[in-house]
Structure formats: structure tokens, C-alpha cells
């Protein structure tokens, strides 16, 4: 009997609390509705109409994507995905579970009414849920946008009450729902941390060359659809005393680089990463500094040393600022960025083809899936343990972020090799790797292996496999002796990071 009375008392208390909340809800709604305000009359309908069908948030996401910055694109993608999930939950689940009539629009001044009169349940506010979800999703990747987007989301929520579409509690519930979905998203797919940016690495000063005196530039005029030729013309004007040597299709690139380095005080190169690799070897052989002008498709090394765009290389030569950076060797052949065996070269080719359109993380997923579906793998032995490897990546220096979308290096003087192996030789392992990548947990699954060391020996028990260095396919080998040589190359560096 006592238990029944206690239950009855709890229900009465809950009912009284709900009645008080509803009364407060209506009182606040009536106060907003009866407040004469030209500002509310003019701007609230415009704001609430702009948020219809999430047009406002999709426009902001489009603007972020068009910046071309990888972090901004990730923020846009996370914001849109979080918004979509929240909208689905709010409109297809929450509104069906709890029906609530919309507030009386007769209390709202005629000029302040929203364009549409929704007929669905008032609880929760879908506009508010989407606004909170998008703001929280974007600010997860771009914290600097957190405050302005949250303010805008708050104004959108207020506009839903001001225009007669929702009670204040509907708006509050929408904010809670959107924030909760964003928090779950952060848990499942943690944001990629910003790489710690240090100051330029121990810049030294050499003789300034304001007009390019003593500099010999070797340029591949055909690189990146003629960018090399256009760049050489621009450099003639900025560094008029610089000597320019053009590589012809029939030339041996290494021989041209060696001849240029033997007769120069500074060897400069304009081309892709493969051409830069040959120039680096010639510069070290003849003990002259190297100047890199980005003229390839992706220019990974130029970006790493801070000489992208080309004007930064010009300024470094004119001011005489250089630094020493590491180089790596695979079987005594140099590489400046990456080396690989197996299907990783296919992975990079597909990823780089797609990343300009859909961003590097999503492009990595697509490229990984395409490569994984071919079921190509090689056995590799590292540290005495043999693994099947579908993708094997070797970096000169430690790359960020973890996983198989490495994109940047902050330190080219750490003396370390970055080895990453992913085994997706079976259907089950492909599914595990895909889910782990989607949830940001790739580093925790047994299919993924990562090692950092100054020297590695990698054995290929299944027989010789093709090696690729800096995107160029090389010789067959069944053993890889890989080593890092600290500060072996003197290269012109900008005072600013790319």
C-alpha cells in the first residue's frame, strides 16, 4: 500500500512539475510575442527562413570547403554529417515519440511570422537541433569558429520562438539533442589534432644573393603541364643573374644535375619530387646548398621546408637563409619524402587524384577501399616478426596524422624513419580497418603496425618486390636496408612555415 502511495505521489509531483514548465513556457512565449520590436520584426523572419532545410548551414559548409584548407574541409564534413544525423533523429524519431501542438501564431505580430507554418510536432525544434549540431561539429575541428557559430545557432533558436514556430522548451530540447549527437560524434571519430608547429629549425645565414649570383637552376619545363616553363620565366625577372638549365626529354636527369652542381655555388631545381630527389643527391655529392622551387603536382618536399610558394625560395636566396635537413636511404638510394612497396603507390595515386575534390581523409578512405578490394599483399619481416602487408609506408621523418592519410612533417631534423604497415589481406581485416579508420581508432587494431627508428631492415620472404621512392617506381628487391642520415642536406629555407 505504501509503495502504491509513493508511486502515486511521484506521479502527481511529476505532473505538477510538467504543468509548471508548460505554464512558464507559455508565459515566456507570450512575453516574446507581445514585445514590440522593429528589430525582431525585420530580422527574425529572415534568419529563420534562411535556416529552412539547413540552407544557412550548408552555405557555411560550402564556404569552408572552398577555402581549400584540409582542416576547414574536415570541419565542413563533420558539421554536415552531424547535422544530418541530428535532423534524422529529431524529425523521424523524437517528433514521432512526443507529439506537441504548435504555439498559437495569433500572438505573433503579422510582420514577424515565418514563411512556413509547420504542421509537425513542436517538440523538439528541428531547426535548433540542426543549428546546435552544425556549430558543435564544425567547432570540433575549428575551435576558432566555436563562439561565432554558437551565437548564430542561438539566434536561429530564438528566431523559432520569435516567429511563432516553437515554445522555448522546444528550442532548448533541440539544442540539447544537437549537442549530444555532436559529442557522440567526437567520441566515435576524434578530431585530428593540430600538429605542433615549432619555429623554423636552426636557420643559418650564408651569402645573400639578391640577383641570383652563382645560382644554377635546373628546370623541367614539362613538369605539371608546363608549370616549370612558366616558373622559369618568372624567375628570370626576379633573379636575373641566375643561370638556367632546361632538362630535355632525352636527357639523363642525374647527369644534368651532377654537371650543374659541379659548376655552381648554389644548385636550384624546379620540378616534381622525383626531380628534386636527383638534385638533392647532386647537391650533397658536390657539397653545395640546394634551393627548391615548387613546380610539380604536389611539391611535398618544398612544402616541408617552407619554400611553397616559389616566392619564398626567392626570398631565402636573396636573404641567404638555409637549414640542414635529414635525408633517408633505401638500399643506398636517396628519398626525401616517402618510400613504399606493394600497393601503397596505387593508394597514393588514387588518394591524390581525389583529395582536391573531397578532402584528404575521405579520399584516403576511398583509395584504401579500392586498393584493399584488389586483395594484394606481400609478406614483410620487421623486428623479427613477419606480417602480411597490403600497404607499407616509409617516411623520412615522422609524419602527421597517424593512420594512412599522413600529410605533413613538422620536423625534418628528427633523424627518424616513419614505418606504417596495414594488413587488409582478408575480407574480415578490410572491414575492421575500414571501421577503425572511420572511428579514428586505426592505431589500436592489430592489422596496423607503426615503428619509428633511425634505421630499419625489412625482409620480403615472398621474393623481390618493386620499390618506389618519392612517387617514382624503382628496382626489385627482397631486402630493404633503410636508414636516416641527420642533417645531411643544406637547403634554402624560408623564415616562415608553409
Short mmCIF file of C-alpha atoms in Angstrom, two decimals:
data_model
loop_
_atom_site.label_atom_id
_atom_site.label_comp_id
_atom_site.label_asym_id
_atom_site.label_seq_id
_atom_site.Cartn_x
_atom_site.Cartn_y
_atom_site.Cartn_z
CA UNK A 1 0.00 0.00 0.00
CA UNK A 2 2.79 2.41 0.94
CA UNK A 3 4.59 1.61 -2.31
CA UNK A 4 1.46 2.46 -4.30
CA UNK A 5 1.07 5.74 -2.41
CA UNK A 6 4.70 6.66 -3.05
CA UNK A 7 4.29 5.93 -6.75
CA UNK A 8 1.12 8.00 -6.85
CA UNK A 9 2.87 10.85 -5.07
CA UNK A 10 5.74 10.76 -7.52
CA UNK A 11 3.37 10.86 -10.48
CA UNK A 12 1.46 13.80 -9.01
CA UNK A 13 4.73 15.65 -8.37
CA UNK A 14 5.90 14.95 -11.93
CA UNK A 15 2.57 16.11 -13.33
CA UNK A 16 2.69 19.31 -11.27
CA UNK A 17 6.28 19.98 -12.41
CA UNK A 18 5.31 19.42 -16.05
CA UNK A 19 2.34 21.77 -15.65
CA UNK A 20 4.59 24.47 -14.17
CA UNK A 21 7.10 24.05 -17.05
CA UNK A 22 4.28 24.36 -19.58
CA UNK A 23 2.97 27.46 -17.83
CA UNK A 24 6.44 29.01 -17.80
CA UNK A 25 6.87 28.01 -21.44
CA UNK A 26 3.67 29.79 -22.46
CA UNK A 27 4.48 32.83 -20.33
CA UNK A 28 7.91 33.27 -21.95
CA UNK A 29 6.45 32.66 -25.39
CA UNK A 30 3.71 35.26 -24.78
CA UNK A 31 6.28 37.76 -23.48
CA UNK A 32 8.39 37.39 -26.64
CA UNK A 33 5.30 37.52 -28.85
CA UNK A 34 3.92 40.67 -27.22
CA UNK A 35 7.21 42.57 -27.22
CA UNK A 36 7.07 45.30 -29.90
CA UNK A 37 10.42 45.40 -31.67
CA UNK A 38 11.21 46.55 -35.24
CA UNK A 39 14.49 44.64 -34.97
CA UNK A 40 12.72 41.36 -34.24
CA UNK A 41 10.09 42.06 -36.90
CA UNK A 42 12.76 42.69 -39.54
CA UNK A 43 15.48 40.14 -38.81
CA UNK A 44 13.90 37.12 -37.11
CA UNK A 45 11.83 36.01 -40.14
CA UNK A 46 14.87 36.38 -42.40
CA UNK A 47 17.05 34.34 -40.07
CA UNK A 48 14.53 31.55 -39.54
CA UNK A 49 13.76 31.36 -43.27
CA UNK A 50 17.49 31.16 -44.07
CA UNK A 51 17.75 28.14 -41.77
CA UNK A 52 14.89 26.29 -43.53
CA UNK A 53 16.11 22.95 -44.92
CA UNK A 54 19.52 23.79 -43.35
CA UNK A 55 20.34 26.11 -46.27
CA UNK A 56 22.22 28.52 -43.96
CA UNK A 57 24.45 25.77 -42.56
CA UNK A 58 25.08 24.13 -45.92
CA UNK A 59 26.14 27.51 -47.32
CA UNK A 60 28.64 27.96 -44.48
CA UNK A 61 29.93 24.42 -45.05
CA UNK A 62 30.35 25.16 -48.74
CA UNK A 63 32.35 28.28 -47.92
CA UNK A 64 34.63 26.31 -45.60
CA UNK A 65 35.17 23.66 -48.25
CA UNK A 66 36.06 26.25 -50.90
CA UNK A 67 38.90 27.60 -48.75
CA UNK A 68 40.88 24.53 -49.82
CA UNK A 69 42.32 24.06 -46.31
CA UNK A 70 42.23 20.44 -45.19
CA UNK A 71 41.14 21.31 -41.63
CA UNK A 72 38.36 23.58 -42.90
CA UNK A 73 37.16 20.82 -45.21
CA UNK A 74 37.16 18.32 -42.36
CA UNK A 75 35.17 20.81 -40.28
CA UNK A 76 32.63 21.24 -43.07
CA UNK A 77 32.28 17.48 -43.50
CA UNK A 78 31.89 16.87 -39.76
CA UNK A 79 29.36 19.71 -39.46
CA UNK A 80 27.20 18.42 -42.31
CA UNK A 81 27.34 14.77 -41.14
CA UNK A 82 26.45 15.78 -37.56
CA UNK A 83 23.63 17.98 -38.82
CA UNK A 84 22.26 15.18 -40.99
CA UNK A 85 22.29 12.64 -38.16
CA UNK A 86 20.64 15.11 -35.77
CA UNK A 87 17.97 16.10 -38.27
CA UNK A 88 17.12 12.45 -38.86
CA UNK A 89 16.79 11.76 -35.11
CA UNK A 90 14.78 14.92 -34.43
CA UNK A 91 12.32 14.66 -37.30
CA UNK A 92 11.93 10.91 -37.74
CA UNK A 93 12.21 9.73 -34.14
CA UNK A 94 11.82 12.40 -31.46
CA UNK A 95 8.84 14.16 -33.05
CA UNK A 96 7.05 10.83 -33.52
CA UNK A 97 7.58 9.80 -29.89
CA UNK A 98 6.23 13.01 -28.35
CA UNK A 99 3.55 14.97 -30.17
CA UNK A 100 3.05 18.55 -29.08
CA UNK A 101 0.84 21.15 -30.71
CA UNK A 102 2.50 24.23 -32.13
CA UNK A 103 2.04 27.52 -30.26
CA UNK A 104 -0.71 29.94 -31.28
CA UNK A 105 0.63 32.15 -34.05
CA UNK A 106 -2.09 34.74 -33.49
CA UNK A 107 0.03 36.19 -30.67
CA UNK A 108 2.87 37.00 -33.07
CA UNK A 109 2.81 40.33 -34.97
CA UNK A 110 1.90 39.72 -38.60
CA UNK A 111 5.18 41.12 -39.95
CA UNK A 112 7.20 38.76 -37.76
CA UNK A 113 5.63 35.48 -38.83
CA UNK A 114 7.88 32.91 -40.52
CA UNK A 115 7.32 32.00 -44.16
CA UNK A 116 6.15 28.47 -43.37
CA UNK A 117 3.66 27.24 -40.78
CA UNK A 118 4.95 23.76 -39.85
CA UNK A 119 2.39 21.05 -39.13
CA UNK A 120 4.69 18.54 -37.43
CA UNK A 121 5.13 18.14 -33.69
CA UNK A 122 6.51 21.21 -31.96
CA UNK A 123 8.84 19.14 -29.75
CA UNK A 124 11.77 19.26 -30.27
CA UNK A 125 12.77 22.12 -32.57
CA UNK A 126 14.45 20.60 -35.62
CA UNK A 127 15.94 23.96 -36.65
CA UNK A 128 17.53 24.39 -33.21
CA UNK A 129 18.82 20.82 -33.14
CA UNK A 130 20.43 21.21 -36.57
CA UNK A 131 21.91 24.58 -35.62
CA UNK A 132 23.49 23.25 -32.43
CA UNK A 133 24.74 20.12 -34.19
CA UNK A 134 26.40 22.03 -37.02
CA UNK A 135 28.00 24.60 -34.71
CA UNK A 136 29.37 21.90 -32.39
CA UNK A 137 30.52 19.71 -35.28
CA UNK A 138 32.45 22.46 -37.03
CA UNK A 139 33.99 23.82 -33.83
CA UNK A 140 35.30 20.33 -33.03
CA UNK A 141 37.72 20.69 -35.95
CA UNK A 142 37.96 24.51 -35.96
CA UNK A 143 37.67 25.76 -32.35
CA UNK A 144 38.15 29.36 -33.51
CA UNK A 145 34.71 29.23 -35.13
CA UNK A 146 33.03 27.89 -31.99
CA UNK A 147 31.83 31.17 -30.48
CA UNK A 148 30.52 32.84 -33.67
CA UNK A 149 28.72 29.68 -34.81
CA UNK A 150 27.22 29.07 -31.37
CA UNK A 151 25.97 32.66 -31.27
CA UNK A 152 24.44 32.22 -34.72
CA UNK A 153 22.88 28.92 -33.64
CA UNK A 154 21.44 30.62 -30.56
CA UNK A 155 19.91 33.37 -32.70
CA UNK A 156 18.37 30.77 -35.02
CA UNK A 157 16.86 29.04 -31.98
CA UNK A 158 15.48 32.32 -30.64
CA UNK A 159 14.04 33.12 -34.07
CA UNK A 160 11.95 29.95 -33.89
CA UNK A 161 10.18 31.32 -30.80
CA UNK A 162 10.08 34.90 -32.04
CA UNK A 163 8.35 33.87 -35.28
CA UNK A 164 5.79 31.63 -33.57
CA UNK A 165 7.13 28.23 -34.64
CA UNK A 166 8.17 26.81 -31.23
CA UNK A 167 7.92 27.17 -27.49
CA UNK A 168 11.19 27.97 -25.70
CA UNK A 169 11.41 24.43 -24.25
CA UNK A 170 11.24 23.01 -27.78
CA UNK A 171 14.25 25.12 -28.68
CA UNK A 172 16.13 24.08 -25.53
CA UNK A 173 15.45 20.40 -26.26
CA UNK A 174 16.74 20.87 -29.81
CA UNK A 175 19.95 22.41 -28.52
CA UNK A 176 20.47 19.50 -26.12
CA UNK A 177 19.85 16.94 -28.86
CA UNK A 178 22.19 18.58 -31.38
CA UNK A 179 24.96 18.99 -28.79
CA UNK A 180 24.58 15.37 -27.67
CA UNK A 181 24.87 14.00 -31.21
CA UNK A 182 27.98 16.14 -31.79
CA UNK A 183 29.50 14.86 -28.53
CA UNK A 184 28.88 11.24 -29.57
CA UNK A 185 30.47 12.02 -32.94
CA UNK A 186 33.59 13.38 -31.22
CA UNK A 187 33.78 10.19 -29.19
CA UNK A 188 33.42 7.88 -32.18
CA UNK A 189 35.61 9.90 -34.57
CA UNK A 190 38.05 12.05 -32.58
CA UNK A 191 39.26 15.17 -34.38
CA UNK A 192 42.74 15.14 -35.84
CA UNK A 193 44.92 17.22 -33.51
CA UNK A 194 46.70 20.21 -34.93
CA UNK A 195 50.38 19.42 -35.45
CA UNK A 196 52.59 21.24 -33.02
CA UNK A 197 54.30 23.93 -35.02
CA UNK A 198 57.78 24.77 -33.89
CA UNK A 199 59.90 27.64 -35.04
CA UNK A 200 61.97 27.14 -38.23
CA UNK A 201 64.70 24.62 -37.47
CA UNK A 202 68.02 26.29 -36.70
CA UNK A 203 68.29 28.60 -39.69
CA UNK A 204 71.82 29.54 -40.69
CA UNK A 205 72.89 32.53 -42.75
CA UNK A 206 75.03 32.31 -45.87
CA UNK A 207 75.98 34.85 -48.50
CA UNK A 208 72.90 36.78 -49.71
CA UNK A 209 72.36 36.59 -53.47
CA UNK A 210 69.87 39.37 -54.29
CA UNK A 211 70.13 38.87 -58.08
CA UNK A 212 70.85 35.12 -58.08
CA UNK A 213 74.62 35.37 -58.44
CA UNK A 214 76.28 31.93 -58.52
CA UNK A 215 72.94 30.08 -58.67
CA UNK A 216 72.32 27.46 -61.35
CA UNK A 217 68.68 26.47 -61.81
CA UNK A 218 67.86 23.12 -63.42
CA UNK A 219 64.24 23.18 -64.54
CA UNK A 220 61.99 20.56 -66.03
CA UNK A 221 59.86 22.73 -68.37
CA UNK A 222 57.30 19.94 -68.88
CA UNK A 223 56.62 19.38 -65.17
CA UNK A 224 52.98 19.70 -64.09
CA UNK A 225 51.63 20.51 -67.57
CA UNK A 226 54.15 23.25 -68.33
CA UNK A 227 54.33 24.89 -64.92
CA UNK A 228 58.12 24.50 -64.96
CA UNK A 229 58.49 26.62 -68.11
CA UNK A 230 56.20 29.35 -66.79
CA UNK A 231 58.05 29.40 -63.47
CA UNK A 232 61.48 29.74 -65.12
CA UNK A 233 60.29 32.85 -67.00
CA UNK A 234 59.09 34.40 -63.75
CA UNK A 235 62.37 33.60 -62.01
CA UNK A 236 64.41 35.24 -64.79
CA UNK A 237 62.84 38.55 -63.78
CA UNK A 238 63.31 38.11 -60.03
CA UNK A 239 66.83 36.62 -60.14
CA UNK A 240 68.28 37.98 -63.41
CA UNK A 241 71.83 36.72 -62.79
CA UNK A 242 70.78 33.15 -62.15
CA UNK A 243 71.85 30.60 -64.79
CA UNK A 244 69.03 28.38 -66.08
CA UNK A 245 69.48 24.87 -67.50
CA UNK A 246 66.45 23.12 -69.03
CA UNK A 247 66.06 19.35 -68.96
CA UNK A 248 65.17 17.87 -72.34
CA UNK A 249 63.14 14.65 -72.73
CA UNK A 250 66.19 12.71 -73.90
CA UNK A 251 68.45 13.91 -71.04
CA UNK A 252 69.69 11.79 -68.17
CA UNK A 253 68.36 13.83 -65.21
CA UNK A 254 71.06 12.65 -62.83
CA UNK A 255 73.85 13.55 -65.26
CA UNK A 256 72.38 17.01 -65.85
CA UNK A 257 72.12 17.61 -62.10
CA UNK A 258 75.68 16.45 -61.48
CA UNK A 259 77.08 18.72 -64.21
CA UNK A 260 75.10 21.71 -62.94
CA UNK A 261 76.16 21.15 -59.32
CA UNK A 262 79.83 20.84 -60.29
CA UNK A 263 79.76 24.31 -61.85
CA UNK A 264 77.55 26.15 -59.32
CA UNK A 265 77.80 27.78 -55.94
CA UNK A 266 74.10 27.03 -55.37
CA UNK A 267 72.12 24.30 -57.13
CA UNK A 268 68.48 25.19 -57.66
CA UNK A 269 65.79 22.90 -59.03
CA UNK A 270 62.25 23.41 -60.34
CA UNK A 271 60.28 20.23 -60.83
CA UNK A 272 58.38 17.47 -59.09
CA UNK A 273 59.57 15.45 -56.11
CA UNK A 274 61.38 12.93 -58.33
CA UNK A 275 63.44 15.68 -59.97
CA UNK A 276 64.11 17.27 -56.57
CA UNK A 277 65.41 13.92 -55.29
CA UNK A 278 68.01 13.78 -58.09
CA UNK A 279 69.01 17.38 -57.37
CA UNK A 280 69.43 16.66 -53.65
CA UNK A 281 71.84 13.81 -54.38
CA UNK A 282 73.90 16.02 -56.71
CA UNK A 283 73.97 18.87 -54.18
CA UNK A 284 75.29 16.56 -51.45
CA UNK A 285 77.84 14.97 -53.78
CA UNK A 286 79.28 18.38 -54.65
CA UNK A 287 78.78 19.99 -51.22
CA UNK A 288 76.62 22.88 -52.41
CA UNK A 289 73.32 24.11 -50.91
CA UNK A 290 70.06 23.24 -52.65
CA UNK A 291 67.24 25.66 -53.48
CA UNK A 292 63.87 24.08 -54.29
CA UNK A 293 61.29 25.87 -56.44
CA UNK A 294 57.92 24.05 -56.36
CA UNK A 295 56.93 23.14 -59.93
CA UNK A 296 55.44 19.67 -59.52
CA UNK A 297 51.94 18.44 -58.82
CA UNK A 298 52.11 18.18 -55.03
CA UNK A 299 55.53 19.57 -54.05
CA UNK A 300 55.76 17.67 -50.77
CA UNK A 301 59.39 18.50 -50.05
CA UNK A 302 59.04 22.19 -50.89
CA UNK A 303 56.09 22.44 -48.52
CA UNK A 304 58.00 20.61 -45.78
CA UNK A 305 60.99 23.00 -45.90
CA UNK A 306 58.75 26.07 -46.13
CA UNK A 307 59.50 27.12 -49.72
CA UNK A 308 55.97 26.99 -51.08
CA UNK A 309 55.04 29.12 -52.99
CA UNK A 310 58.11 29.87 -55.11
CA UNK A 311 58.44 33.46 -53.87
CA UNK A 312 59.63 32.05 -50.54
CA UNK A 313 62.54 30.32 -52.23
CA UNK A 314 63.43 33.58 -53.97
CA UNK A 315 63.40 35.42 -50.64
CA UNK A 316 65.51 32.73 -48.97
CA UNK A 317 68.16 33.01 -51.72
CA UNK A 318 68.13 36.81 -51.60
CA UNK A 319 68.45 36.87 -47.78
CA UNK A 320 70.77 33.86 -47.50
CA UNK A 321 68.76 31.72 -45.07
CA UNK A 322 69.48 27.98 -45.09
CA UNK A 323 68.98 24.99 -42.83
CA UNK A 324 70.16 21.40 -42.65
CA UNK A 325 67.57 18.64 -43.09
CA UNK A 326 67.58 14.85 -42.90
CA UNK A 327 67.64 12.55 -45.89
CA UNK A 328 66.77 8.86 -45.97
CA UNK A 329 68.12 5.93 -47.98
CA UNK A 330 66.50 2.69 -49.07
CA UNK A 331 69.27 0.32 -50.25
CA UNK A 332 71.61 3.30 -50.63
CA UNK A 333 69.20 5.19 -52.93
CA UNK A 334 68.07 8.51 -51.53
CA UNK A 335 64.50 9.57 -50.82
CA UNK A 336 63.36 12.86 -49.33
CA UNK A 337 59.70 12.17 -48.60
CA UNK A 338 58.48 8.59 -48.75
CA UNK A 339 59.36 5.12 -49.93
CA UNK A 340 57.00 2.19 -50.29
CA UNK A 341 56.50 -1.35 -51.53
CA UNK A 342 53.39 -3.21 -52.58
CA UNK A 343 50.14 -1.39 -53.28
CA UNK A 344 50.96 1.85 -51.45
CA UNK A 345 51.93 3.60 -54.68
CA UNK A 346 48.46 2.77 -56.09
CA UNK A 347 46.92 4.06 -52.86
CA UNK A 348 48.78 7.39 -53.11
CA UNK A 349 47.92 7.83 -56.79
CA UNK A 350 44.18 7.35 -56.17
CA UNK A 351 44.17 9.45 -53.00
CA UNK A 352 45.97 12.40 -54.56
CA UNK A 353 43.64 12.29 -57.57
CA UNK A 354 40.58 12.60 -55.32
CA UNK A 355 41.74 14.74 -52.39
CA UNK A 356 41.34 18.10 -54.15
CA UNK A 357 37.64 17.37 -54.57
CA UNK A 358 36.65 15.55 -51.40
CA UNK A 359 39.47 16.25 -48.93
CA UNK A 360 42.36 14.02 -47.85
CA UNK A 361 40.62 11.94 -45.10
CA UNK A 362 37.69 10.92 -47.30
CA UNK A 363 39.99 10.44 -50.31
CA UNK A 364 42.17 8.15 -48.19
CA UNK A 365 39.13 6.05 -47.33
CA UNK A 366 38.11 5.73 -50.97
CA UNK A 367 41.67 4.98 -52.10
CA UNK A 368 42.15 2.45 -49.32
CA UNK A 369 38.93 0.66 -50.21
CA UNK A 370 39.83 0.46 -53.90
CA UNK A 371 43.29 -0.88 -53.14
CA UNK A 372 42.03 -3.27 -50.47
CA UNK A 373 39.40 -4.71 -52.82
CA UNK A 374 42.20 -5.99 -55.09
CA UNK A 375 43.40 -8.24 -52.25
CA UNK A 376 47.10 -7.64 -52.99
CA UNK A 377 49.54 -8.21 -50.14
CA UNK A 378 53.20 -9.05 -49.57
CA UNK A 379 54.85 -10.65 -46.56
CA UNK A 380 57.27 -8.35 -44.72
CA UNK A 381 59.54 -9.11 -41.78
CA UNK A 382 60.35 -6.27 -39.38
CA UNK A 383 61.88 -6.68 -35.91
CA UNK A 384 61.89 -10.46 -36.40
CA UNK A 385 58.13 -10.63 -36.94
CA UNK A 386 56.54 -11.43 -40.29
CA UNK A 387 53.29 -9.72 -41.28
CA UNK A 388 51.15 -9.58 -44.38
CA UNK A 389 51.24 -6.04 -45.71
CA UNK A 390 48.75 -4.60 -48.17
CA UNK A 391 50.04 -1.06 -47.64
CA UNK A 392 53.57 -0.21 -46.50
CA UNK A 393 54.64 3.41 -45.98
CA UNK A 394 58.12 4.66 -45.09
CA UNK A 395 58.59 8.34 -44.28
CA UNK A 396 61.72 10.45 -44.00
CA UNK A 397 60.87 11.98 -40.63
CA UNK A 398 57.74 11.46 -38.57
CA UNK A 399 54.52 12.32 -40.37
CA UNK A 400 51.19 13.56 -39.07
CA UNK A 401 48.48 12.42 -38.59
CA UNK A 402 48.58 8.74 -37.67
CA UNK A 403 46.96 6.18 -39.93
CA UNK A 404 47.02 6.12 -43.72
CA UNK A 405 46.39 9.77 -44.52
CA UNK A 406 49.83 11.17 -43.50
CA UNK A 407 50.17 14.67 -44.89
CA UNK A 408 52.77 16.80 -43.12
CA UNK A 409 56.03 16.85 -41.18
CA UNK A 410 56.88 19.45 -38.62
CA UNK A 411 60.48 18.41 -38.08
CA UNK A 412 62.93 17.40 -40.82
CA UNK A 413 65.75 17.07 -38.30
CA UNK A 414 64.49 14.30 -36.00
CA UNK A 415 66.69 11.56 -37.54
CA UNK A 416 63.80 9.07 -37.61
CA UNK A 417 62.10 6.86 -40.15
CA UNK A 418 58.31 6.52 -40.00
CA UNK A 419 57.18 2.96 -40.90
CA UNK A 420 53.48 2.10 -41.20
CA UNK A 421 52.11 -1.29 -42.22
CA UNK A 422 48.46 -2.15 -42.81
CA UNK A 423 47.30 -5.73 -43.39
CA UNK A 424 43.96 -5.97 -45.20
CA UNK A 425 44.56 -9.25 -46.98
CA UNK A 426 41.27 -10.82 -45.85
CA UNK A 427 37.67 -9.61 -46.08
CA UNK A 428 37.41 -9.50 -42.29
CA UNK A 429 40.55 -7.40 -41.92
CA UNK A 430 39.28 -4.96 -44.57
CA UNK A 431 36.08 -4.42 -42.63
CA UNK A 432 37.98 -3.97 -39.36
CA UNK A 433 40.40 -1.49 -40.95
CA UNK A 434 37.58 0.48 -42.56
CA UNK A 435 35.60 0.75 -39.32
CA UNK A 436 38.74 1.65 -37.38
CA UNK A 437 39.58 4.38 -39.88
CA UNK A 438 36.04 5.79 -39.74
CA UNK A 439 36.15 5.91 -35.94
CA UNK A 440 39.70 7.20 -35.66
CA UNK A 441 40.91 4.01 -33.94
CA UNK A 442 43.23 2.60 -36.61
CA UNK A 443 46.24 2.79 -34.32
CA UNK A 444 44.59 0.33 -31.90
CA UNK A 445 43.83 -2.58 -34.24
CA UNK A 446 46.23 -5.48 -34.80
CA UNK A 447 46.07 -5.04 -38.60
CA UNK A 448 48.01 -1.75 -38.24
CA UNK A 449 51.66 -1.54 -37.17
CA UNK A 450 53.76 1.57 -36.71
CA UNK A 451 57.50 1.95 -35.93
CA UNK A 452 59.80 4.97 -35.57
CA UNK A 453 63.54 4.30 -35.70
CA UNK A 454 66.73 5.77 -37.23
CA UNK A 455 67.47 2.52 -39.10
CA UNK A 456 65.36 -0.45 -40.23
CA UNK A 457 65.89 -3.70 -42.07
CA UNK A 458 62.83 -5.04 -43.88
CA UNK A 459 62.90 -8.53 -45.39
CA UNK A 460 60.45 -9.70 -48.07
CA UNK A 461 60.19 -13.50 -47.67
CA UNK A 462 57.98 -13.98 -50.75
CA UNK A 463 60.69 -12.70 -53.09
CA UNK A 464 61.66 -9.45 -54.82
CA UNK A 465 59.12 -6.62 -54.82
CA UNK A 466 59.21 -3.28 -56.58
CA UNK A 467 60.41 -0.30 -54.51
CA UNK A 468 59.06 3.21 -55.03
CA UNK A 469 60.83 6.36 -53.80
CA UNK A 470 59.17 9.78 -53.76
CA UNK A 471 56.47 8.51 -56.11
CA UNK A 472 58.86 7.02 -58.68
CA UNK A 473 58.95 3.25 -59.16
CA UNK A 474 62.43 1.75 -58.84
CA UNK A 475 64.17 -1.63 -58.73
CA UNK A 476 63.10 -5.03 -57.44
CA UNK A 477 64.47 -6.07 -54.04
CA UNK A 478 63.86 -8.71 -51.40
CA UNK A 479 65.65 -6.85 -48.59
CA UNK A 480 65.40 -3.15 -47.73
CA UNK A 481 68.12 -1.52 -45.68
CA UNK A 482 66.56 1.80 -44.69
CA UNK A 483 68.41 4.49 -42.79
CA UNK A 484 68.10 8.15 -41.91
CA UNK A 485 71.09 10.50 -42.15
CA UNK A 486 70.65 13.51 -39.93
CA UNK A 487 71.15 16.99 -41.36
CA UNK A 488 72.88 15.70 -44.47
CA UNK A 489 71.39 18.23 -46.91
CA UNK A 490 71.76 22.00 -46.78
CA UNK A 491 68.66 23.59 -48.28
CA UNK A 492 67.39 27.14 -48.58
CA UNK A 493 64.51 27.63 -46.14
CA UNK A 494 62.05 30.41 -45.56
CA UNK A 495 61.75 32.14 -42.21
CA UNK A 496 58.04 31.27 -42.36
CA UNK A 497 56.41 27.84 -42.47
CA UNK A 498 54.37 26.83 -45.49
#
